[in-house]
XYZ file of C-alpha atoms in Angstrom:
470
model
C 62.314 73.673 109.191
C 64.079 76.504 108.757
C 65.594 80.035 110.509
C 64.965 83.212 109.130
C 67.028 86.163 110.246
C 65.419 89.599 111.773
C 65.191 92.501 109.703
C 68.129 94.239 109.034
C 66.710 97.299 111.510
C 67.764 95.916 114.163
C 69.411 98.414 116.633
C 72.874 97.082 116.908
C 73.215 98.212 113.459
C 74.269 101.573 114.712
C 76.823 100.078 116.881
C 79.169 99.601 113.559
C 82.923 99.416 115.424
C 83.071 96.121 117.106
C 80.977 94.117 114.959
C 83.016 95.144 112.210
C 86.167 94.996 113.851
C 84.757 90.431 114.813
C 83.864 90.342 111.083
C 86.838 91.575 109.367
C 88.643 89.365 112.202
C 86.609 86.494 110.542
C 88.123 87.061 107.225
C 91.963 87.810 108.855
C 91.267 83.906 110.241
C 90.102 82.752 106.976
C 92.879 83.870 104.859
C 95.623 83.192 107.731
C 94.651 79.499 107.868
C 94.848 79.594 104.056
C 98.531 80.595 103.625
C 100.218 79.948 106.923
C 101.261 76.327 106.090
C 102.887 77.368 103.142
C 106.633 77.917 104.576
C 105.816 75.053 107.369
C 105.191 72.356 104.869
C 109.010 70.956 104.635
C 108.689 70.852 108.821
C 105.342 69.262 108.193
C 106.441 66.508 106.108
C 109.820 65.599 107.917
C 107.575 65.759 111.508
C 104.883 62.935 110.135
C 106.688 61.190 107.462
C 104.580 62.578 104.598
C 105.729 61.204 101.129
C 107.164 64.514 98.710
C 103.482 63.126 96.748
C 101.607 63.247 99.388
C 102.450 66.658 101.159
C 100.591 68.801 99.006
C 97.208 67.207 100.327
C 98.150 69.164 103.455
C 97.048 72.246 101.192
C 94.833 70.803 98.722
C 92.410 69.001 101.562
C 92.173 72.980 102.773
C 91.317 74.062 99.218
C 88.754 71.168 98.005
C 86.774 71.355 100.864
C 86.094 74.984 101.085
C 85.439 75.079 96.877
C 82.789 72.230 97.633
C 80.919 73.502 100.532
C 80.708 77.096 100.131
C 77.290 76.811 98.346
C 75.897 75.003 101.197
C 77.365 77.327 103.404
C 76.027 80.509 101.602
C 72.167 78.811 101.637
C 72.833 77.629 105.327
C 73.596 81.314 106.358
C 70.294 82.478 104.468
C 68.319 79.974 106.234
C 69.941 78.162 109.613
C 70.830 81.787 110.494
C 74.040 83.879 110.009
C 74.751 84.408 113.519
C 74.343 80.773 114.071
C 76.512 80.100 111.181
C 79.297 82.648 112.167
C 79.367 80.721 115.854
C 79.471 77.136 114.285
C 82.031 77.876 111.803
C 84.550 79.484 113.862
C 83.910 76.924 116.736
C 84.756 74.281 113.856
C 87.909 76.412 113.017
C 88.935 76.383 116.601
C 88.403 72.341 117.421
C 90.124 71.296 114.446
C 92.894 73.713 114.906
C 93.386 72.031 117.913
C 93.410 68.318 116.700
C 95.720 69.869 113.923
C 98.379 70.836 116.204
C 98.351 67.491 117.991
C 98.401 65.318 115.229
C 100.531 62.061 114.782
C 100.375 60.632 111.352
C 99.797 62.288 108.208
C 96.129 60.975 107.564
C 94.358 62.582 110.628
C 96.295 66.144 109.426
C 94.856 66.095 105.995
C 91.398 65.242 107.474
C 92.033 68.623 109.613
C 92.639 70.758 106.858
C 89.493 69.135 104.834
C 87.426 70.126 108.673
C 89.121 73.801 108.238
C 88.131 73.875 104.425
C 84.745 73.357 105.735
C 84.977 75.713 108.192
C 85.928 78.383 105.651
C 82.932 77.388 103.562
C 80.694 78.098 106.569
C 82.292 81.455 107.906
C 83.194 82.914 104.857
C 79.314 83.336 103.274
C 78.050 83.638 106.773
C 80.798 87.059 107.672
C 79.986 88.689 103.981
C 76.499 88.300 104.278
C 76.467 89.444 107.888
C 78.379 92.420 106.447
C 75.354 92.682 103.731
C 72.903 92.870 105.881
C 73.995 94.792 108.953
C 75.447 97.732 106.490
C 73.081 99.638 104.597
C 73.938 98.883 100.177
C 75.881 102.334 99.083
C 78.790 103.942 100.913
C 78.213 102.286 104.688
C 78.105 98.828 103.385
C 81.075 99.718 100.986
C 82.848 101.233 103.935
C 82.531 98.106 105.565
C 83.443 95.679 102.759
C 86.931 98.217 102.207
C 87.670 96.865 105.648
C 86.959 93.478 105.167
C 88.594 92.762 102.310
C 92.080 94.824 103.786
C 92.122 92.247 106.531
C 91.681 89.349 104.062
C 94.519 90.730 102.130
C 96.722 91.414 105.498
C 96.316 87.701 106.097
C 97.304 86.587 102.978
C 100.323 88.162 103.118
C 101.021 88.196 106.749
C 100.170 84.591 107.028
C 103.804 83.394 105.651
C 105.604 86.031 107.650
C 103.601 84.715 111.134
C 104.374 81.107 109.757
C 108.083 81.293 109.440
C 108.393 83.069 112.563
C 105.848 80.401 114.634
C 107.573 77.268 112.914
C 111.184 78.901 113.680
C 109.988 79.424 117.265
C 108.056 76.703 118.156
C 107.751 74.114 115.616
C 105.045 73.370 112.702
C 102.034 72.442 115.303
C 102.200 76.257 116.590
C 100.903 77.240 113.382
C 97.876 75.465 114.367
C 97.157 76.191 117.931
C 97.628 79.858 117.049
C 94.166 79.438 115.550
C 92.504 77.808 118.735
C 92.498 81.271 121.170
C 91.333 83.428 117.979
C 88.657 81.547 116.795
C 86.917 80.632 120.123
C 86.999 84.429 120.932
C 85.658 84.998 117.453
C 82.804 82.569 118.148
C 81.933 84.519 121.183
C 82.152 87.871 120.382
C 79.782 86.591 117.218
C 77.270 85.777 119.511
C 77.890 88.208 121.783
C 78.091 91.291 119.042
C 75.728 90.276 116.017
C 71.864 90.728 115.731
C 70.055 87.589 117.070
C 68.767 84.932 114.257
C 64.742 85.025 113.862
C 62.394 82.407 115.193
C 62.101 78.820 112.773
C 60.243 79.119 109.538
C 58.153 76.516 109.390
C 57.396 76.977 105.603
C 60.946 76.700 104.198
C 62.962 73.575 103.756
C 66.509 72.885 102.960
C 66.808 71.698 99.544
C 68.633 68.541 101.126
C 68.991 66.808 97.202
C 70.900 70.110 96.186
C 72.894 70.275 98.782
C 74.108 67.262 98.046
C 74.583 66.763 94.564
C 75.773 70.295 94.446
C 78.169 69.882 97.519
C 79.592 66.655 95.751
C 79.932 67.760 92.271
C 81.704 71.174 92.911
C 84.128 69.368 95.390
C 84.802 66.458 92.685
C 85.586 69.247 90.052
C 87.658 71.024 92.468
C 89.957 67.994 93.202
C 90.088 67.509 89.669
C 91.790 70.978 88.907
C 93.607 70.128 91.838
C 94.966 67.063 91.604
C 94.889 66.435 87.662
C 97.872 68.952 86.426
C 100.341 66.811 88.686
C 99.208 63.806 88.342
C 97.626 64.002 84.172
C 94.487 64.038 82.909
C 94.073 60.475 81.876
C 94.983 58.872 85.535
C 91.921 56.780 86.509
C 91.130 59.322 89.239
C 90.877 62.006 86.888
C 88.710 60.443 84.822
C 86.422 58.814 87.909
C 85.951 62.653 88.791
C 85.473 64.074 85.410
C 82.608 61.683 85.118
C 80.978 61.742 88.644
C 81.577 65.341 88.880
C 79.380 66.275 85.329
C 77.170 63.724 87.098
C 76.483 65.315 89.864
C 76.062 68.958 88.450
C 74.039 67.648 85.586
C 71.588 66.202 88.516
C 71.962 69.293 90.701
C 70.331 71.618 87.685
C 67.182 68.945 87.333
C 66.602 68.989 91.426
C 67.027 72.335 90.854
C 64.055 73.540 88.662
C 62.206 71.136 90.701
C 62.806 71.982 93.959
C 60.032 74.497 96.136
C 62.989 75.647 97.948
C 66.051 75.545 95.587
C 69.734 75.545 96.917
C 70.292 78.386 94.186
C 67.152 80.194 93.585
C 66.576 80.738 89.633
C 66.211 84.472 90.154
C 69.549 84.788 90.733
C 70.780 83.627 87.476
C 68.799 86.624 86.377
C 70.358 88.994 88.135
C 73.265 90.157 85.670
C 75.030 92.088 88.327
C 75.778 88.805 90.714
C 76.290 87.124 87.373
C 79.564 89.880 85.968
C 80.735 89.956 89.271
C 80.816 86.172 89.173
C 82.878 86.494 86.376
C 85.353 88.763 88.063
C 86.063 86.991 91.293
C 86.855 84.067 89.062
C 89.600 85.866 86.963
C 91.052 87.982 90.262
C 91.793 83.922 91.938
C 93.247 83.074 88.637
C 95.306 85.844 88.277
C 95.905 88.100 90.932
C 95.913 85.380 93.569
C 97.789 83.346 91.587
C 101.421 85.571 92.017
C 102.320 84.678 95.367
C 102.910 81.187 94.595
C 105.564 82.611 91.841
C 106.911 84.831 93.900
C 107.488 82.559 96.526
C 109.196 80.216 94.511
C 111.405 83.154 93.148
C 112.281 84.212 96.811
C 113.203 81.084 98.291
C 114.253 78.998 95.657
C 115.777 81.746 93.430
C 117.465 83.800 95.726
C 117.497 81.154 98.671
C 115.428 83.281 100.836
C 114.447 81.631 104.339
C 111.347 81.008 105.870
C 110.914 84.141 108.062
C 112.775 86.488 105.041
C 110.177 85.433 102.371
C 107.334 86.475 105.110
C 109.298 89.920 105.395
C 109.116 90.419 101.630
C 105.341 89.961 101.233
C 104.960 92.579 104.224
C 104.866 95.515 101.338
C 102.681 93.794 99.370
C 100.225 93.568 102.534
C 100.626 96.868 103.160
C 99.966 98.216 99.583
C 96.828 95.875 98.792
C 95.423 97.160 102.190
C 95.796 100.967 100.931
C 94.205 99.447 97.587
C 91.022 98.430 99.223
C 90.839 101.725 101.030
C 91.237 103.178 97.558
C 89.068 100.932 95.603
C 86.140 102.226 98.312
C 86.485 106.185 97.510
C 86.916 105.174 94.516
C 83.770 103.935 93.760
C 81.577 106.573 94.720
C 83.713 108.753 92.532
C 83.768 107.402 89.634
C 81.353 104.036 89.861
C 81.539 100.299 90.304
C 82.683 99.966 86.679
C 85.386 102.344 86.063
C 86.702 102.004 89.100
C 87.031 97.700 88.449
C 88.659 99.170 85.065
C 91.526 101.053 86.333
C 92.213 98.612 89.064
C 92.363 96.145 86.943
C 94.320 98.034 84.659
C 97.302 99.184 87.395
C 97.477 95.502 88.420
C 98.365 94.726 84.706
C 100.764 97.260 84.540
C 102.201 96.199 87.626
C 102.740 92.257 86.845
C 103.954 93.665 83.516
C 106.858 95.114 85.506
C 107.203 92.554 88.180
C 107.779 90.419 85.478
C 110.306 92.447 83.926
C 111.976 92.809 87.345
C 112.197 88.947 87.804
C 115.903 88.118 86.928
C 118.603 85.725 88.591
C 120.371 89.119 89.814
C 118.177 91.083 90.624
C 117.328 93.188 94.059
C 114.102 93.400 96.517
C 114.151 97.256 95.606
C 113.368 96.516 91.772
C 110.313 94.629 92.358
C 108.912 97.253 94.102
C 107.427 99.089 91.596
C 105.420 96.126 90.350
C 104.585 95.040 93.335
C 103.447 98.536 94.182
C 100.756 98.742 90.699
C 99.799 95.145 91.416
C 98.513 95.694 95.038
C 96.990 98.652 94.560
C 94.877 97.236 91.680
C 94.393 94.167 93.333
C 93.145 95.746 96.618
C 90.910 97.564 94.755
C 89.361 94.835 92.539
C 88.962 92.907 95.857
C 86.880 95.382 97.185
C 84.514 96.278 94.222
C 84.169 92.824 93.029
C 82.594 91.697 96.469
C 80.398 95.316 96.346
C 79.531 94.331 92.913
C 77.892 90.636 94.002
C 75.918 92.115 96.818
C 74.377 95.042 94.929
C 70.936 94.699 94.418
C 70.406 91.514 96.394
C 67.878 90.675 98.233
C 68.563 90.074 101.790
C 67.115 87.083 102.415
C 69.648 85.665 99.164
C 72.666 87.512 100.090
C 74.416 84.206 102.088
C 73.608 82.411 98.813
C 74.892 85.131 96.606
C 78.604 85.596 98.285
C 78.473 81.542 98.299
C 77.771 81.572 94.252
C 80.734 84.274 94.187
C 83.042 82.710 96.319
C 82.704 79.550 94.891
C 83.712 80.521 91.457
C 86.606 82.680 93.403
C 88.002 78.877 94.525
C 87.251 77.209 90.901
C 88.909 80.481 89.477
C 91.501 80.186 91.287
C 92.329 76.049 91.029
C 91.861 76.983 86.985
C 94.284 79.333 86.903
C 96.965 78.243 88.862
C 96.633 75.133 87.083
C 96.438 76.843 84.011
C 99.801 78.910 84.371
C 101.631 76.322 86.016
C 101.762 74.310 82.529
C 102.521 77.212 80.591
C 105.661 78.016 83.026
C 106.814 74.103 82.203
C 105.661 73.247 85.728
C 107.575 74.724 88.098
C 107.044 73.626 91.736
C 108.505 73.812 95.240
C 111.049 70.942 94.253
C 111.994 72.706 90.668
C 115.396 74.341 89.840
C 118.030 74.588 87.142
C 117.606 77.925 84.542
C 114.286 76.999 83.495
C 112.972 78.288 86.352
C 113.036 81.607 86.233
C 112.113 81.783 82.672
C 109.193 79.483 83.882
C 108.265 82.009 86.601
C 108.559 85.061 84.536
C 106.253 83.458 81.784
C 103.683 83.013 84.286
C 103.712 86.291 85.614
C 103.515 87.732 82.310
C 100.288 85.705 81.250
C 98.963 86.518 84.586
C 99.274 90.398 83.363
C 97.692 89.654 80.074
C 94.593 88.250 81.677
C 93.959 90.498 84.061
C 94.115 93.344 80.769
C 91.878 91.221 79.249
C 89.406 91.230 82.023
C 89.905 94.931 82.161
C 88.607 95.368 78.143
C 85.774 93.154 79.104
C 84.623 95.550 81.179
C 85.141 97.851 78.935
C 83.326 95.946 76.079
C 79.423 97.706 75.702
C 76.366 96.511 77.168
C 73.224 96.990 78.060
C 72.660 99.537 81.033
C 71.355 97.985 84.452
C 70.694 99.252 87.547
C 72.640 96.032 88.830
C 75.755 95.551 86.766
C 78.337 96.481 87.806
């Protein structure tokens, strides 16, 4: 038995400013938890005894569980309700934030970050359909997503500057108790603020073999790209996964075209819009989400920069993404959803282009700037139209499902790519040093340019007119 949710009419759709202001607080949370344990790993592993192996599971928990569940999450906003969903999920953020910060040994903080990974699956479908459905599609809803995704871009960049200062301050657990006050007011003012989920549907299900097989064969194939770069492709857990995790998906697309009530409706796969759009979240992760874990390696292990300095330097890139989804907004109903993904993919190519040429053992802050200036504005605004692009179109009764298909290849874009570039700079890594570094850093950032122009002439590339593509 199911929830449906009321009809988008509802009147606290005119009340725009504070349910806004919870969601794009949702997404600030989201990408904050992502990226704050970056410069509070070293403190992590010295305060529990983690293994150098070992410590990256204090990320990759984070990262496999949120690829894995944000299907189920997108269907379980569609049909448990999206208010319901939004409470949950931040409620889940806020009790294992807690356990986080009091944790002894290194097992029960990995299982934490899996919890928060599955938080993120939950509240991120659940806020960008809530943002689908309470704004009207066309320049309201686009408004809206322009805010969203400049607070999911602050995050990512303020999260290391908040981390250095927290772990400097007050040791590695602050960076997870800072999440307990947040997301318990979040869960509230969710309730408090967002239209009230409809009355049980007693003719819908919830495809329960789907979710399953689904849940477990995106997760496996997630820890793969994970784990498999470091550890090879031919390890025994490598190939377990590789196996159960074509398994699983092979199973999913049979319970799928049988199911009344499928996790993924067919119709979607139809709908060539969702599908580009796909496509494009998938290359931004690998690419454009993929620099700063180069540039942080360049700052602190480079130049030697400190926690709290490296958080300083990735303020102007905050600041210049934010302006990018502002940008990226306008600039869609000027010139449309396709040019507009064009030339903001096309200034963040320019601008790795030159980051990369900026990238030397002697170089200054200053010189970066101007790559770092072209990158964040293009990446702002591919954030934005990329994420107006998956909703267009849409039903709303699909839209949690849709930003779940999207997001989901956002995470497996993003695990590809990273993997991906990380081999062709020689492997470089938080414990890497010596001269091939830099050249290993640089090579990276210069293949992350070239796909991101790539992805820009595939726009360009003709094709049938749609009312849907964007």
């Amino acid at each position: 038995m199911m929830f449906t949710t009321e009809s988008a009419k509802d009147p606290l759709r005119k009340s725009v400013g504070l349910p806004l202001l919870v969601l794009a607080l949702g997404q600030l949370v989201i990408s904050l938890d992502y990226n704050i344990v970056y410069v509070a790993l070293p403190d992590i592993g010295a305060g529990l005894g983690f293994s150098d192996h070992d410590l990256q599971w204090v990320v990759s928990a984070y990262v496999v569980a949120t690829g894995g569940f944000l299907l189920l999450g997108g269907r379980a906003a569609d049909l448990l309700g999206r208010r319901r969903m939004f409470v949950v999920a931040a409620l889940l953020y806020a009790g294992s934030s807690l356990v986080g910060g009091l944790a002894q040994t290194p097992g029960v903080l990995v299982a934490v970050r899996a919890v928060q990974g599955i938080g993120g699956s939950l509240l991120f479908p659940a806020t960008l359909s809530l943002i689908t459905t309470l704004y009207d599609e066309g320049p309201e809803r686009n408004r809206a997503l322009a805010v969203w995704g400049a607070a999911g871009a602050g995050g990512l960049c303020f999260g290391s500057l908040l981390g250095g200062v927290l772990v400097e301050a007050y040791g590695w657990p602050s960076v997870f108790f800072v999440n307990v006050p947040v997301a318990g007011a979040l869960a509230v003012a969710g309730w408090l603020l967002f239209p009230a989920d409809g009355p049980w549907d007693r003719s819908r299900h919830f495809d329960v073999a789907g979710a399953l097989t689904a849940t477990g064969g995106i997760t496996l194939l997630v820890f793969l790209l994970v784990q498999a770069p470091a550890e090879g492709w031919d390890t025994p857990a490598a190939l377990v996964s590789t196996v159960l995790s074509v398994c699983l998906l092979t199973l999913f697309a049979v319970v799928e075209r049988r199911s009344r009530d499928p996790l993924v409706p067919a119709r979607l796969f139809a709908h060539r819009g969702l599908l580009a759009a796909m496509g494009v979240t998938a290359l931004f992760s690998a690419t454009f989400s993929s620099v700063p874990y180069f540039l942080t390696l360049y700052f602190q292990t480079v130049h030697g920069y400190r926690a709290v300095a490296t958080g300083l330097a990735f303020l102007v890139p905050a600041v210049v993404v934010a302006v990018g989804t502002q940008a990226g907004e306008r600039a869609v109903s000027a010139f449309g959803m396709r040019r507009m993904l064009v030339g903001g993919m096309t200034l963040g190519a320019a601008g790795a282009a030159a980051l990369g040429l900026a990238l030397t053992s002697d170089g200054s802050y200053p010189s970066l700037l101007p790559g770092i200036v072209l990158l964040g504005l293009g990446q702002g605004a591919a954030w934005t139209g990329m994420w107006i692009a998956a909703s267009a179109g849409v039903a709303p009764g699909d839209q949690g499902v849709a930003s779940g298909m999207a997001s989901t290849t956002l995470q497996v874009g993003g695990a590809v790519g990273l993997a991906v570039l990380v081999a062709l700079a020689g492997g470089v890594g938080q414990n890497a040093s010596g001269p091939g570094l830099l050249d290993g850093i640089r090579t990276a950032v210069f293949a992350i340019a070239g796909g991101i122009g790539c992805g820009a002439l595939a726009l360009l590339a003709p094709r049938r007119a749609t009312s849907t593509s964007p």
